[in-house]
Short mmCIF file of C-alpha atoms in Angstrom, two decimals:
data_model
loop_
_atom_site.label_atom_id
_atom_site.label_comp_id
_atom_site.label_asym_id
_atom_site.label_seq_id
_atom_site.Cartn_x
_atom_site.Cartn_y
_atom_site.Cartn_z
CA UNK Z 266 17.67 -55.48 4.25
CA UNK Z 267 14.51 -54.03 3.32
CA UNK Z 268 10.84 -55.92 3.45
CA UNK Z 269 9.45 -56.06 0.27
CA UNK Z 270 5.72 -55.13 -0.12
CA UNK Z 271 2.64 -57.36 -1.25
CA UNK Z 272 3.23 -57.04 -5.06
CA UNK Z 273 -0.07 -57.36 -6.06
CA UNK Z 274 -0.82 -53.81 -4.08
CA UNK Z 275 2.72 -52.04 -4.32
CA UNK Z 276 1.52 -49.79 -7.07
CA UNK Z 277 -1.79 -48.68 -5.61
CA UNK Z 278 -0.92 -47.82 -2.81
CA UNK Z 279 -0.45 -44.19 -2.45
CA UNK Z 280 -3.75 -43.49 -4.42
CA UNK Z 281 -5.16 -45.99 -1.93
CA UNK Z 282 -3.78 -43.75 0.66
CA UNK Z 283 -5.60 -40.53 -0.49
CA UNK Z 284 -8.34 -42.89 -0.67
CA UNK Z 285 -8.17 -43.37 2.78
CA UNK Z 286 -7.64 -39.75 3.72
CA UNK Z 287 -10.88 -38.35 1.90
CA UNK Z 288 -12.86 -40.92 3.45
CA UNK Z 289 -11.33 -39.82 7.00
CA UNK Z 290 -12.01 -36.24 6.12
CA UNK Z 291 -15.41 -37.18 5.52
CA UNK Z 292 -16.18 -39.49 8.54
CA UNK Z 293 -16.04 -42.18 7.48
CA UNK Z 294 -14.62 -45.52 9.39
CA UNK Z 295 -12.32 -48.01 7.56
CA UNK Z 296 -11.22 -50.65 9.67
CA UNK Z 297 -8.71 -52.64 7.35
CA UNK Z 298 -4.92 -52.23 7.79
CA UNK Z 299 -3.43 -48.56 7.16
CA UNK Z 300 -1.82 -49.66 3.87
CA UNK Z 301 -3.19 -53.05 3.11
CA UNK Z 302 -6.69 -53.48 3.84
CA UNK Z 303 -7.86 -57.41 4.31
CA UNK Z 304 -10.75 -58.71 2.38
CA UNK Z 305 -13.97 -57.96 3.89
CA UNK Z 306 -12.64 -55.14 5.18
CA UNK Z 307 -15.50 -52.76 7.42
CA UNK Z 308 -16.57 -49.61 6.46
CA UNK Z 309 -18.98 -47.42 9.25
CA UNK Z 310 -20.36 -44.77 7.19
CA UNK Z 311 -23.24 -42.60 8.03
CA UNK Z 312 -24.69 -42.51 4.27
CA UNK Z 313 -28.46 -42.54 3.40
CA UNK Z 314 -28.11 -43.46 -0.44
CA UNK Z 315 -26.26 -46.64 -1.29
CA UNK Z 316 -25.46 -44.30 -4.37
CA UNK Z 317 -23.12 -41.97 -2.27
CA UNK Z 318 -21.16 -45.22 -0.96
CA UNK Z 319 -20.93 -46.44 -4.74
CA UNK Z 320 -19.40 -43.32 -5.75
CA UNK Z 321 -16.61 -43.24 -2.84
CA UNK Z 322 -15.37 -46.73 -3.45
CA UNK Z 323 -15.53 -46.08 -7.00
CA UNK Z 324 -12.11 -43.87 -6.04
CA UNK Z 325 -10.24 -46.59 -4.67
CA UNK Z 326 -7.56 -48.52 -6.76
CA UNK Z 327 -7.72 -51.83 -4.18
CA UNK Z 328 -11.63 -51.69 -4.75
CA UNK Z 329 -11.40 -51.19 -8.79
CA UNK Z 330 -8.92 -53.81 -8.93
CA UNK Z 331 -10.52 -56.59 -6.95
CA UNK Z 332 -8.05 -56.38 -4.48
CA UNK Z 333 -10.63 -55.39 -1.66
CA UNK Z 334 -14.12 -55.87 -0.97
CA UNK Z 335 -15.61 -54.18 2.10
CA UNK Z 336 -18.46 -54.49 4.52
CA UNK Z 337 -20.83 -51.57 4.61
CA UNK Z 338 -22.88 -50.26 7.45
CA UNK Z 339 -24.95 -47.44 7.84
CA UNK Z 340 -24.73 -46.00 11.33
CA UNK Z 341 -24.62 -42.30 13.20
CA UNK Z 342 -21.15 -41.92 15.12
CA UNK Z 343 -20.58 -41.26 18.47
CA UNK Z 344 -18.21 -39.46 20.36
CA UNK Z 345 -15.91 -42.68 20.46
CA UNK Z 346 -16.19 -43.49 16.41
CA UNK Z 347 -14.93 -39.50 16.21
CA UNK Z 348 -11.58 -40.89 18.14
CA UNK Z 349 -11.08 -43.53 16.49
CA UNK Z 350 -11.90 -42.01 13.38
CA UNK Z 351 -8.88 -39.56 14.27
CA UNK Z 352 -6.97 -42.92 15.27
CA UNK Z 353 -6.90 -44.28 12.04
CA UNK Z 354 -6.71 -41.29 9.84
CA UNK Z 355 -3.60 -40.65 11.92
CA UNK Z 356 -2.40 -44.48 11.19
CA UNK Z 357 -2.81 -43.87 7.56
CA UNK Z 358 0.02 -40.81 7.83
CA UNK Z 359 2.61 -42.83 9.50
CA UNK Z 360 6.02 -42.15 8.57
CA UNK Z 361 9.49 -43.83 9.87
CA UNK Z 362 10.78 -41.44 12.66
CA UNK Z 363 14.27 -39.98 12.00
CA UNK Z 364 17.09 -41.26 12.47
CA UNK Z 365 18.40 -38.66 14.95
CA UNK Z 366 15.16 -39.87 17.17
CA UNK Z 367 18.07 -43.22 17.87
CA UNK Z 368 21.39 -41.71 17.94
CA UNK Z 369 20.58 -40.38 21.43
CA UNK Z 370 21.28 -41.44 24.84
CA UNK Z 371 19.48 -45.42 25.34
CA UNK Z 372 17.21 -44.78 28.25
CA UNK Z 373 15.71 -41.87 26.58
CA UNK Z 374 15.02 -43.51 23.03
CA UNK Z 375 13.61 -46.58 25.35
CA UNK Z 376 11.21 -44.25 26.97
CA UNK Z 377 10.17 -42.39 24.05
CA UNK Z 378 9.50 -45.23 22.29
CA UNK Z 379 6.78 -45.92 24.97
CA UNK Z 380 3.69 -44.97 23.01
CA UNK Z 381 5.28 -45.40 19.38
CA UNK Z 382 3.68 -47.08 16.48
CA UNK Z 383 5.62 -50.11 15.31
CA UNK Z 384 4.63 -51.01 11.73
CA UNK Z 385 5.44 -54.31 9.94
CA UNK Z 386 4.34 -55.05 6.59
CA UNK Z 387 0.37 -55.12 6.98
CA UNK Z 388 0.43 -55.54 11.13
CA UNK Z 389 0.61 -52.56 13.59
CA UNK Z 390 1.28 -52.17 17.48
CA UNK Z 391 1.81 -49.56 20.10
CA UNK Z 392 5.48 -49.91 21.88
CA UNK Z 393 4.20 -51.17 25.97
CA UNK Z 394 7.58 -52.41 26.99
CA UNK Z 395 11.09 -51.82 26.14
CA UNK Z 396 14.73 -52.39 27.93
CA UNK Z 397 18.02 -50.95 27.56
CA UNK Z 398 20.82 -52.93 26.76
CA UNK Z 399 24.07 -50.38 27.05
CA UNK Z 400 28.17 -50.59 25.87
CA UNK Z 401 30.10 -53.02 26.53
CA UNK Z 402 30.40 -52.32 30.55
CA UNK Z 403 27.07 -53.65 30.98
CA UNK Z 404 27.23 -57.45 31.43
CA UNK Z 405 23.79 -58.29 30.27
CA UNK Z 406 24.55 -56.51 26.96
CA UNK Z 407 25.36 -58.80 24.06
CA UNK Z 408 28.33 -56.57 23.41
CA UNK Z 409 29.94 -56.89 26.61
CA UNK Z 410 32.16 -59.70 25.08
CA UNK Z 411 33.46 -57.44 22.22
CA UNK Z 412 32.26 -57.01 18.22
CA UNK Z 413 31.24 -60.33 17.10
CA UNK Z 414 29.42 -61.51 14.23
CA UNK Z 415 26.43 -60.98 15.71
CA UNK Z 416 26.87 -58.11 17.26
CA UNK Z 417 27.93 -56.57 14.72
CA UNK Z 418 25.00 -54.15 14.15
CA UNK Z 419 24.60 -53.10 17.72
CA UNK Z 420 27.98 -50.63 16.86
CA UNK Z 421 25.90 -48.81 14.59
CA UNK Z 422 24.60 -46.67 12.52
CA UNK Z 423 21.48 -46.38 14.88
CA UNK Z 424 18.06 -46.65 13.57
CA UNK Z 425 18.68 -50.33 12.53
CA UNK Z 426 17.03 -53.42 14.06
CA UNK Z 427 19.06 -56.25 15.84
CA UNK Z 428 17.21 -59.29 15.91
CA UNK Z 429 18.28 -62.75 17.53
CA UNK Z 430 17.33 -65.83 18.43
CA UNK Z 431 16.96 -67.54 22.33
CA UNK Z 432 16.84 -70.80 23.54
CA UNK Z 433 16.83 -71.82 19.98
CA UNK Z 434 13.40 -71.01 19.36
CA UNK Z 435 12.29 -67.05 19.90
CA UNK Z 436 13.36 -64.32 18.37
CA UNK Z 437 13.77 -60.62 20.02
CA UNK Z 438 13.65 -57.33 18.27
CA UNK Z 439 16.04 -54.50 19.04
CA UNK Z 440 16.59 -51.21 17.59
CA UNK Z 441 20.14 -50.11 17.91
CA UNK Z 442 20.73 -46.72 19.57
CA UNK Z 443 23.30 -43.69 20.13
CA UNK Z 444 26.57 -42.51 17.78
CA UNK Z 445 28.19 -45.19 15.41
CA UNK Z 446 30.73 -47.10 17.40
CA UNK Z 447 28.97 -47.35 20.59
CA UNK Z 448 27.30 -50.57 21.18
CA UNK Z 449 23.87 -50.50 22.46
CA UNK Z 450 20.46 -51.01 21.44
CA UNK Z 451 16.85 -50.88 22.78
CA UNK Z 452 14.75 -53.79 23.59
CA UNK Z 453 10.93 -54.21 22.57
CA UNK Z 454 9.64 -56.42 25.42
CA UNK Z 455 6.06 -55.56 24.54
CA UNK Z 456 3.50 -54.31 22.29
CA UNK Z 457 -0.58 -53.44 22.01
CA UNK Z 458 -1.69 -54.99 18.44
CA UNK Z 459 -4.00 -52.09 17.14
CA UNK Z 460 -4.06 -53.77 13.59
CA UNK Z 461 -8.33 -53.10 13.37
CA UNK Z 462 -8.98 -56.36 12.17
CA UNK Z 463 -7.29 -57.42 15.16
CA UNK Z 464 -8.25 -55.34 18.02
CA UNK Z 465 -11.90 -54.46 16.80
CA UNK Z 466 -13.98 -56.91 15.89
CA UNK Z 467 -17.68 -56.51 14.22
CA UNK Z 468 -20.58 -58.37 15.91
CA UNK Z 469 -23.21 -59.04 13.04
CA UNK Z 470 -25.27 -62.05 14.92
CA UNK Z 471 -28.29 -59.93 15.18
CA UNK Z 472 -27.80 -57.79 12.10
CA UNK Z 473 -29.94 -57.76 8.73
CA UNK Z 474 -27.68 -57.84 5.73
CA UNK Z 475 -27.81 -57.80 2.14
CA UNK Z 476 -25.56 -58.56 -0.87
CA UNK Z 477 -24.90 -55.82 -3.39
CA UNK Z 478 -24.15 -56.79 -7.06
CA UNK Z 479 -22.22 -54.34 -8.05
CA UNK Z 480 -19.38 -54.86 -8.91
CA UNK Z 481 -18.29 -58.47 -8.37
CA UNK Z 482 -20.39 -58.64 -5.52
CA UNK Z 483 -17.93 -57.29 -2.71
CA UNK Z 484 -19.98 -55.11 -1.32
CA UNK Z 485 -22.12 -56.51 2.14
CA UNK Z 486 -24.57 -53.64 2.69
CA UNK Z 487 -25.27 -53.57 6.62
CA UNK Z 488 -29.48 -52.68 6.37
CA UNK Z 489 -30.15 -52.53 10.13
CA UNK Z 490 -28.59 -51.87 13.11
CA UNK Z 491 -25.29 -51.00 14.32
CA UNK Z 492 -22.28 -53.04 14.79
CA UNK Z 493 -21.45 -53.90 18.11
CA UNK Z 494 -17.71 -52.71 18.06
CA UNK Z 495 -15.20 -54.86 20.65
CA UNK Z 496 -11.79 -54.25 21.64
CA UNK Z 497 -9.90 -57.27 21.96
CA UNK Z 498 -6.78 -57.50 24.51
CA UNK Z 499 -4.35 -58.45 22.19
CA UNK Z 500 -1.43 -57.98 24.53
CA UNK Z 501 1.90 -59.40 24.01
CA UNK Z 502 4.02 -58.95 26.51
CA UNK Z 503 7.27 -61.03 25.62
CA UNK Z 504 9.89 -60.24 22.97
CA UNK Z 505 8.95 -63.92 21.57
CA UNK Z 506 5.35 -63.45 21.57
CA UNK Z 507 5.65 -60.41 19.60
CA UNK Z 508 8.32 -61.54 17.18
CA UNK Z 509 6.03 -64.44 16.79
CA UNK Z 510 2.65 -62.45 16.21
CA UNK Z 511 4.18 -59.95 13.98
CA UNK Z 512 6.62 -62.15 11.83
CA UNK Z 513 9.86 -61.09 12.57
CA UNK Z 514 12.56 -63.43 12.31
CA UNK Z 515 16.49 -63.64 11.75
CA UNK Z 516 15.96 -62.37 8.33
CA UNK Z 517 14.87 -59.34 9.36
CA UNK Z 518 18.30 -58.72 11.53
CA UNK Z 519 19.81 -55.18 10.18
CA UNK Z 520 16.88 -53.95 8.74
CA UNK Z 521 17.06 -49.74 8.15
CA UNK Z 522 13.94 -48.27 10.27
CA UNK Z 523 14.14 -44.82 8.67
CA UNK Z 524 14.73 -45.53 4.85
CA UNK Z 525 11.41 -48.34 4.84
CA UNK Z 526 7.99 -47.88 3.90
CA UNK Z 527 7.37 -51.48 5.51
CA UNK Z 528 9.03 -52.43 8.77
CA UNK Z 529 9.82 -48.97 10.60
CA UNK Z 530 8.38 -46.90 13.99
CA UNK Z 531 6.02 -44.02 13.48
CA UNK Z 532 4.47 -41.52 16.63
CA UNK Z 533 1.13 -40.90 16.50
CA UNK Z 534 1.47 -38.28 19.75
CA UNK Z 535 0.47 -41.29 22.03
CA UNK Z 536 1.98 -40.34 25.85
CA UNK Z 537 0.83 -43.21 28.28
CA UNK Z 538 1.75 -43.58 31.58
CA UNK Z 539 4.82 -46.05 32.68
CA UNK Z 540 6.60 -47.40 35.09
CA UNK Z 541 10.32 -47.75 35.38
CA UNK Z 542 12.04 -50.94 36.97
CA UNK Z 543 15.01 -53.42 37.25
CA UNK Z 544 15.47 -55.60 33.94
CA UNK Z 545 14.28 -59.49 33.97
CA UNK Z 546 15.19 -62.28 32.37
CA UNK Z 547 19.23 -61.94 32.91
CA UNK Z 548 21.54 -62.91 35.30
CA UNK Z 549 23.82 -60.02 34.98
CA UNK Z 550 22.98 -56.67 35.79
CA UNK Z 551 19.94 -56.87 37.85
CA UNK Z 552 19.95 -53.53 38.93
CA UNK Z 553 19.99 -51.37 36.42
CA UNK Z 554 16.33 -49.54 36.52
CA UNK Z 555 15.92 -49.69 32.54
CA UNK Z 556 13.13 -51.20 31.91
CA UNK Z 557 10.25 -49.34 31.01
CA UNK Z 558 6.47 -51.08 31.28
CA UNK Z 559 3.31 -49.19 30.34
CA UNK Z 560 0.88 -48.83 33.26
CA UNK Z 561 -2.21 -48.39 32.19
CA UNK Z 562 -3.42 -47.79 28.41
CA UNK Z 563 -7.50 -48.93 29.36
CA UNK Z 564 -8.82 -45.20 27.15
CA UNK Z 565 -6.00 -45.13 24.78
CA UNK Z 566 -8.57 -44.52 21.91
CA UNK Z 567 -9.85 -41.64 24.26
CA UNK Z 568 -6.41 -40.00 23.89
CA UNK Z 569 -6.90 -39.23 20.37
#
């Protein structure tokens, strides 16, 4: 199964792309999804002419073809806009990683992943927390009672994702892991949302604006001032909580992570710090050390 893209965008989008890339090159800030950018997307610029701006949106297809409008401001960057300048133009190159990345041994693709970008449809999120789940001699793995139905995908090929539902109402996402006929698969447990509109917020209260007329009136010129940029703790630390944030449900069981430009896992050359301990929420082997929790990602940005 492969997610289908918004189809009002799917054939702009890899001019919107190089879009996106010149404006990074130039140092420039977008803050709208890496593919799909929301309405009222932000743009940080450092321009002096409202000409210059004109001219750079006048190359991108989701601005030509009303699919975007974005909010301007005029600003000089800092050291931390640089990073997350980097962040972003780093975002907009994400690719699915390959499959060999999954085929390997459990407990090292659940520690790798640690860091990795998962990306689906117009939502993004850094892996925090992930468990393995490993053959059928571990009791706590779904395929300990043999190839069902549902387990079905965890025998392989690797590089797919097993999703289920618990207690009737959450779902969990798994990607399934070493050689084709070996159950086993890796458990997200948690993710960081970096979607921008979702973990950077612009504070405008005290901030002159003005409404630009050209075209169609989607551009909000920022006159004075500088945005007051927050990073929100969107932290969801729960299989459910993320299935539930991003939109992943049982329809999205046995979905291909390599061969998907919508729903895949990208590396961005992210290494934060993590802890290793026993499993939780199972009754059945309770000591096994593979779980795998992110201690500390307070200057992630900074990494960049």
């Amino acid at each position: 199964m492969k997610v289908q893209p918004l189809p009002s965008v799917e054939k702009f989008i890899t001019e919107h792309r190089k879009f996106l890339n010149t404006c990074y090159d130039k140092g420039y800030f977008i803050l709208s999804g890496p593919i799909y950018p929301r309405i009222g997307g932000i743009i940080l610029a450092n321009i002096e002419k409202l000409s210059q701006l004109k001219d750079i949106l006048r190359e991108d297809p989701f601005y030509i073809n009303n699919i975007a409008g974005y909010e301007i401001t005029n600003f000089t960057p800092t050291k931390w806009h640089s990073n997350l300048n980097i962040f972003f133009k780093n975002m907009n190159k994400l690719i699915p990683l390959p499959r060999e990345f999954f085929t390997r041994d459990t407990n090292l693709v659940s520690t790798e992943l640690i860091g990795k970008v998962l990306y689906f449809q117009d939502k993004t999120a850094i892996i925090t927390e992930t468990e393995s789940y490993i053959g059928q001699d571990d009791p706590a793995c779904h395929a300990a009672r043999g190839r069902t139905k549902r387990t079905d995908v965890m025998f392989g090929p690797a590089g797919f994702s097993y999703v289920y539902l618990i207690y009737g109402m959450y779902y969990c996402l798994n990607f399934v892991t070493e050689t084709e006929g070996f159950p086993a698969a890796t458990l997200i447990r948690g993710v960081h949302v970096i979607s921008p509109n979702d973990l950077y917020t612009a504070d405008t209260s005290k901030v002159g604006s003005q409404i630009s007329g050209e075209p169609a009136q989607r551009i909000r010129i920022q006159q004075f001032g500088v945005p007051n940029l927050k990073v929100s703790k969107v932290y969801l630390n729960g299989p459910g909580k993320l299935c539930k944030y991003l939109g992943i449900n049982i329809s999205h069981n046995k979905c291909d992570l390599i061969n998907n430009n919508e729903f895949f896992v990208g590396d961005i050359g992210l290494k934060l710090p993590y802890s290793t301990t026993t499993r939780i929420g199972i009754t059945k082997g309770t000591d096994k050390l593979w779980r795998y929790v992110v201690t500390d990602i307070t200057n992630l940005i900074s990494q960049l």
